[in-house]
PDB file of C-alpha atoms in Angstrom:
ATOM      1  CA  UNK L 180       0.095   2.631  19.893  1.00 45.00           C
ATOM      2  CA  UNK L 181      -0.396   2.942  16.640  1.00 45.00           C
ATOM      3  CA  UNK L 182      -4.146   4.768  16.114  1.00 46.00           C
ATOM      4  CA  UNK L 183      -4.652   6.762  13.858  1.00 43.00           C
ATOM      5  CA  UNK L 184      -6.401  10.324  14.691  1.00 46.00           C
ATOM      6  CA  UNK L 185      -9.525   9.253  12.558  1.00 48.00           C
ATOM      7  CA  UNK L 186     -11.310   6.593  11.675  1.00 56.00           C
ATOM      8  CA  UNK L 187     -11.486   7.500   7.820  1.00 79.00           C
ATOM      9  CA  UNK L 188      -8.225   6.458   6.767  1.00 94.00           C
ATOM     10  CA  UNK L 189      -9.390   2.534   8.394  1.00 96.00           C
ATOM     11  CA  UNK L 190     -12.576   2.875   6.756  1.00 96.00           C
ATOM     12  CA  UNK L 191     -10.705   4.275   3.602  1.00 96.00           C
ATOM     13  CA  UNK L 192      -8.904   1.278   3.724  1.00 97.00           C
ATOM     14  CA  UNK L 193     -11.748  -1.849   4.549  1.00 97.00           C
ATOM     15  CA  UNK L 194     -13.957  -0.031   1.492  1.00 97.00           C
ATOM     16  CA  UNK L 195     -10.974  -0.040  -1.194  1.00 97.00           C
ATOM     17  CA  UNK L 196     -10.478  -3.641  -0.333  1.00 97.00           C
ATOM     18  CA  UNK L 197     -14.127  -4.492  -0.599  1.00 97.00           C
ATOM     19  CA  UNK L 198     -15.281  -2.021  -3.544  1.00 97.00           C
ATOM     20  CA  UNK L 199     -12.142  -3.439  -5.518  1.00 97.00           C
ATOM     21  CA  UNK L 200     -12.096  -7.278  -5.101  1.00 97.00           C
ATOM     22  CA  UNK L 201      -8.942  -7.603  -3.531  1.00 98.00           C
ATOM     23  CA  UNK L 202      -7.584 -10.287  -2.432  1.00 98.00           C
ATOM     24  CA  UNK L 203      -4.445 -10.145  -0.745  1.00 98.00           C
ATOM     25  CA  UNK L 204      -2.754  -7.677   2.195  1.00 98.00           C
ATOM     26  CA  UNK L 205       1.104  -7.204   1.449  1.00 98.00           C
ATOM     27  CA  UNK L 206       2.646  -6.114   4.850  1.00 98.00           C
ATOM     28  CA  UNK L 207       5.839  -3.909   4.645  1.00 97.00           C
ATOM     29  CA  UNK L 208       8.521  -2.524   6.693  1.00 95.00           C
ATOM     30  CA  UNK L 209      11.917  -1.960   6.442  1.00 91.00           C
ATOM     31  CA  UNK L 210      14.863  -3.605   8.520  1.00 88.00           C
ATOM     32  CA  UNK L 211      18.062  -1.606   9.807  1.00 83.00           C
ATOM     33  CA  UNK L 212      20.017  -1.807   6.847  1.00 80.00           C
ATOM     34  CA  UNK L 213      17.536  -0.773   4.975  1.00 81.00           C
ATOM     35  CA  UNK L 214      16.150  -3.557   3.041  1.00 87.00           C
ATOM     36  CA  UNK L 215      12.186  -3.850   2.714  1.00 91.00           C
ATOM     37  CA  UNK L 216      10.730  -6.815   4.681  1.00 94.00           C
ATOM     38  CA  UNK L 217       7.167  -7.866   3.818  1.00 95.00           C
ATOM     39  CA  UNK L 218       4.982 -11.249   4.150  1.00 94.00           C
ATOM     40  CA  UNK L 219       1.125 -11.458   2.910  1.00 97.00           C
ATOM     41  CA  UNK L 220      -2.081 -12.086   4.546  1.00 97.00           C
ATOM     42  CA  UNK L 221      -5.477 -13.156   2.772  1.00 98.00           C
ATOM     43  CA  UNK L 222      -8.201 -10.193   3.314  1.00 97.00           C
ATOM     44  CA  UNK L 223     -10.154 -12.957   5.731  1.00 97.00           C
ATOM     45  CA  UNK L 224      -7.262 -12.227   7.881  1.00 97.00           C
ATOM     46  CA  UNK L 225      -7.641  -9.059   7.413  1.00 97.00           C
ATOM     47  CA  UNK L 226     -10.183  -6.176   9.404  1.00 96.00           C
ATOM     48  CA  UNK L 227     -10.793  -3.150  11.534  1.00 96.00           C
ATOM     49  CA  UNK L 228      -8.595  -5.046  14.202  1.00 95.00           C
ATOM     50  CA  UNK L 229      -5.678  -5.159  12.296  1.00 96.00           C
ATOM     51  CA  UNK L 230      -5.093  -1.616  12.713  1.00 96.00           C
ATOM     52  CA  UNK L 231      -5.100  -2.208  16.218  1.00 95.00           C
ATOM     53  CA  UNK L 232      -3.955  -5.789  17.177  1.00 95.00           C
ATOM     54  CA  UNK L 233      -1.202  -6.060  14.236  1.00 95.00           C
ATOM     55  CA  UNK L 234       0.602  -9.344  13.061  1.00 96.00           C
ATOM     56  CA  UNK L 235       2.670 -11.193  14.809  1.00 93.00           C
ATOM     57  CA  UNK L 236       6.289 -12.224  13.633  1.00 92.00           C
ATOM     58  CA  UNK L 237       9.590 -13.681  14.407  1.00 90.00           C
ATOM     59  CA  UNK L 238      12.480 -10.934  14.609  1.00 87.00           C
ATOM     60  CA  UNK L 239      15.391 -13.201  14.850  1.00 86.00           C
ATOM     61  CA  UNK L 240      15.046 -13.785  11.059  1.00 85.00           C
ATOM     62  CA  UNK L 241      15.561 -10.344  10.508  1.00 85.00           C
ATOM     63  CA  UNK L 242      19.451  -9.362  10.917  1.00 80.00           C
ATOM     64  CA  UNK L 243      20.801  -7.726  13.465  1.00 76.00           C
ATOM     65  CA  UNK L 244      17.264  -7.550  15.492  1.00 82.00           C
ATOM     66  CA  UNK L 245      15.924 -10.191  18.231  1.00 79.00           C
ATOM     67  CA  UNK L 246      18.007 -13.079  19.389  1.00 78.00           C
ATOM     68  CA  UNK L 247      15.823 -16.847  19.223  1.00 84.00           C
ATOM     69  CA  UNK L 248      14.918 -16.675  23.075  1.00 80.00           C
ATOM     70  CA  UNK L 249      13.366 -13.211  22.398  1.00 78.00           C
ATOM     71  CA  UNK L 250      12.291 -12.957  18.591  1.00 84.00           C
ATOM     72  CA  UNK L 251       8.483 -12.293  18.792  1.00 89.00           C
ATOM     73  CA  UNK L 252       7.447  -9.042  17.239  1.00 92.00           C
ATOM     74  CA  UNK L 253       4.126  -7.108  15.832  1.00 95.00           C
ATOM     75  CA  UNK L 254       3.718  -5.134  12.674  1.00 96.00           C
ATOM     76  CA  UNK L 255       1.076  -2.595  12.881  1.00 97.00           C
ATOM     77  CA  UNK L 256       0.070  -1.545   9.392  1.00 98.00           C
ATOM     78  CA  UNK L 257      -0.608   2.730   9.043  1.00 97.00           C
ATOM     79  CA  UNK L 258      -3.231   2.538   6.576  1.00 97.00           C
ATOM     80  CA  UNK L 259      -1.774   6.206   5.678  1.00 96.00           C
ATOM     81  CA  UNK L 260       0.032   4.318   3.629  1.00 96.00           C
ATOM     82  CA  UNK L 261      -2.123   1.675   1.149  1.00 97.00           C
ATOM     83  CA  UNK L 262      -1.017   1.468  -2.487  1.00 97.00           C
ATOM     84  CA  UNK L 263      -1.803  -1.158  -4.512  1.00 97.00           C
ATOM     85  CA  UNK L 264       0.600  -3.160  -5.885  1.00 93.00           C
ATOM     86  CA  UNK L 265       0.805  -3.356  -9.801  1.00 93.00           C
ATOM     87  CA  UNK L 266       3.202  -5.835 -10.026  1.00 93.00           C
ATOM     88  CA  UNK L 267       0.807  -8.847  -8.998  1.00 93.00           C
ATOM     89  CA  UNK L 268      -1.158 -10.813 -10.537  1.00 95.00           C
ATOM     90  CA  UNK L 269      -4.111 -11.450  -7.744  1.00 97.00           C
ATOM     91  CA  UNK L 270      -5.540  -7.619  -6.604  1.00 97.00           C
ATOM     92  CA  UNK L 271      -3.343  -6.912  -3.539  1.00 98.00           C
ATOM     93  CA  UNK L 272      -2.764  -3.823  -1.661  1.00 98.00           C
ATOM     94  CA  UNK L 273       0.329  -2.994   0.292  1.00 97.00           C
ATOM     95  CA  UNK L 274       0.785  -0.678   3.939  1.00 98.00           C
ATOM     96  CA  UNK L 275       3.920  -0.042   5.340  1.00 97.00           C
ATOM     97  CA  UNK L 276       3.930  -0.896   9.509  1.00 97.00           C
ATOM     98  CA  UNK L 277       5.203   0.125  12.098  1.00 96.00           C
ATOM     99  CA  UNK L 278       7.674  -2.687  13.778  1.00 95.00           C
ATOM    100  CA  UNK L 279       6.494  -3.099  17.984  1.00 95.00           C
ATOM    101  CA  UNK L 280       7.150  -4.861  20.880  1.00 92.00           C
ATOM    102  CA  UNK L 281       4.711  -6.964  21.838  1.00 91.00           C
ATOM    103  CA  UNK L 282       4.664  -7.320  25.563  1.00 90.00           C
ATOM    104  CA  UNK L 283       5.152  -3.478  26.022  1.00 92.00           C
ATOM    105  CA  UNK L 284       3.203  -1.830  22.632  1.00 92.00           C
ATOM    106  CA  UNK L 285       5.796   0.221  21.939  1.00 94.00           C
ATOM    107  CA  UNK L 286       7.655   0.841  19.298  1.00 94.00           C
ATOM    108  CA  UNK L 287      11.016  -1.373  17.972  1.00 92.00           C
ATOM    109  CA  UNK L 288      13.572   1.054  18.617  1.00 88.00           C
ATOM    110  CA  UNK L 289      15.661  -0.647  15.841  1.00 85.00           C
ATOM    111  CA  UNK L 290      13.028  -0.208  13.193  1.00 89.00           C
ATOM    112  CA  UNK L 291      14.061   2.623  10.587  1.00 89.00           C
ATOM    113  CA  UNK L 292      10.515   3.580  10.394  1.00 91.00           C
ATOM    114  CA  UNK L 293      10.374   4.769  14.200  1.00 93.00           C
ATOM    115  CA  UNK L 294      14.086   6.280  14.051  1.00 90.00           C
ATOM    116  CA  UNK L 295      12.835   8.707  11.258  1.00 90.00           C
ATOM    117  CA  UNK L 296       9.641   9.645  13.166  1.00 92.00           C
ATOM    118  CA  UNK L 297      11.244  10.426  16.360  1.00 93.00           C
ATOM    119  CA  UNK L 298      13.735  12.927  14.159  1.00 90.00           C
ATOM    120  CA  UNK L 299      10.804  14.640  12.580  1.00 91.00           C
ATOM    121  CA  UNK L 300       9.396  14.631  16.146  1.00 93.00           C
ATOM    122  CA  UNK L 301      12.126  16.436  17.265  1.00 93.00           C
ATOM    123  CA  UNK L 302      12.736  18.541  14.395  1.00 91.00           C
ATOM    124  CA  UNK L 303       9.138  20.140  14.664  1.00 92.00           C
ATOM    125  CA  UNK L 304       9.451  20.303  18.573  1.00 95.00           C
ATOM    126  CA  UNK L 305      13.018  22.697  17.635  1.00 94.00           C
ATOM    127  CA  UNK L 306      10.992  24.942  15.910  1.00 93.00           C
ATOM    128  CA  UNK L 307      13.402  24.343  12.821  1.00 89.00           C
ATOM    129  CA  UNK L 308      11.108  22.916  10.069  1.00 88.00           C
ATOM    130  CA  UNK L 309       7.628  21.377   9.882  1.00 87.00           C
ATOM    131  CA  UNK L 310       8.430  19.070   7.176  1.00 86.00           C
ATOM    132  CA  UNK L 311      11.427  16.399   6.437  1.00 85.00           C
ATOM    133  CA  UNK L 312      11.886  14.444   3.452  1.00 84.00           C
ATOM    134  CA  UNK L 313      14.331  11.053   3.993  1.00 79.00           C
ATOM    135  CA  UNK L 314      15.805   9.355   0.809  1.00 75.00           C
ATOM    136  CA  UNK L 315      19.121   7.104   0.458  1.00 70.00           C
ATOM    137  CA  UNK L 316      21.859   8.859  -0.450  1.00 71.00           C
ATOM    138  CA  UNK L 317      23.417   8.915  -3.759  1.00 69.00           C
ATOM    139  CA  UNK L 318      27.271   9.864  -3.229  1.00 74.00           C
ATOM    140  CA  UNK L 319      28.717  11.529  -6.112  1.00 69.00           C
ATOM    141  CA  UNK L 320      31.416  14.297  -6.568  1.00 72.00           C
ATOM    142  CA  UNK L 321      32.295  17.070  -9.057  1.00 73.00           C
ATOM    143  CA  UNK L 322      35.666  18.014  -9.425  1.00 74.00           C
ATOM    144  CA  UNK L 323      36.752  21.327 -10.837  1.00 80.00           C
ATOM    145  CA  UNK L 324      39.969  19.216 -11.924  1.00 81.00           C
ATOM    146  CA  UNK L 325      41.078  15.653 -12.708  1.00 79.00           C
ATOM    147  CA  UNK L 326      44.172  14.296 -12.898  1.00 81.00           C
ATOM    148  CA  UNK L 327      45.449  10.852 -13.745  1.00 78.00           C
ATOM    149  CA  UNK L 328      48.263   8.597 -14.848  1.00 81.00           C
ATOM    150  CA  UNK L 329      48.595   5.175 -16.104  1.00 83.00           C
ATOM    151  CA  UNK L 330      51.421   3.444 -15.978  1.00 84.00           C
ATOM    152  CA  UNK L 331      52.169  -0.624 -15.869  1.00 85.00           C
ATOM    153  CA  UNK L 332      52.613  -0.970 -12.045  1.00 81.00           C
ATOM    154  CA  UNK L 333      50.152   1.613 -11.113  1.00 77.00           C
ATOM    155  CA  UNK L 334      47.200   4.208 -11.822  1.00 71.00           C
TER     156      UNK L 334
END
């Protein structure tokens, strides 16, 4: 489950949002293909439980996740992970989540989030590395040559 291995990063968390006024709680995760999902809860929604209990939301909205008949999910926010977000006008902070099953508490295999933890996981239990940074890839090549031709029925 999703605990964290001290309480200060919580704590961190409930004083920033009292000590700054804010307002809002901006919920983030990611979906398979790797486009941020998010909704927003008012801080009186918003505690010491939250870190524990989650939120509760329907998968089958999200593509390629939960059919109808099985769509309930939880997003457990790491509070690792606060920022808060410039771009809006009433104070608001935002924490990426972890994606779980509810029934079982453990994590949505299909969540990116959980697919790049269990590599590092495994990476550091290899002995390999301690540390892996993830980023989308930006294909481009450098040739040592180029050739071309242009013609009217072709390139």
């Amino acid at each position: 489950m999703a605990k964290s291995s001290s309480a200060a990063p919580i704590d961190k968390v409930l004083k920033f949002i009292k000590d700054n006024g804010i307002k809002f709680v901006d919920l983030k995760f990611m979906d398979f293909p790797g486009q941020w999902q998010h909704f927003t809860v008012p801080v009186s929604q918003f505690d010491e439980g939250s870190f524990e209990d989650g939120f509760g939301f329907d998968g089958s909205s999200i593509r390629g996740w939960k059919p109808i008949n099985e769509s309930d999910m939880l997003i457990i926010p790491d509070p690792n992970t606060m920022f808060v977000d410039p771009f809006i006008e009433a104070p608001t902070i935002s924490l990426i989540c972890d994606v779980y099953e509810p029934a079982t508490k453990e994590k949505y295999t299909r969540c990116p989030r959980n697919i790049a933890q269990k590599a590092e996981a495994y990476l550091i239990s290899t002995g390999i590395a301690d540390t892996v940074y993830y980023g989308p890839e930006a294909e481009f090549f450098i040739f040592d040559d180029v050739r071309f031709d242009s013609r009217p029925n072709g390139s």
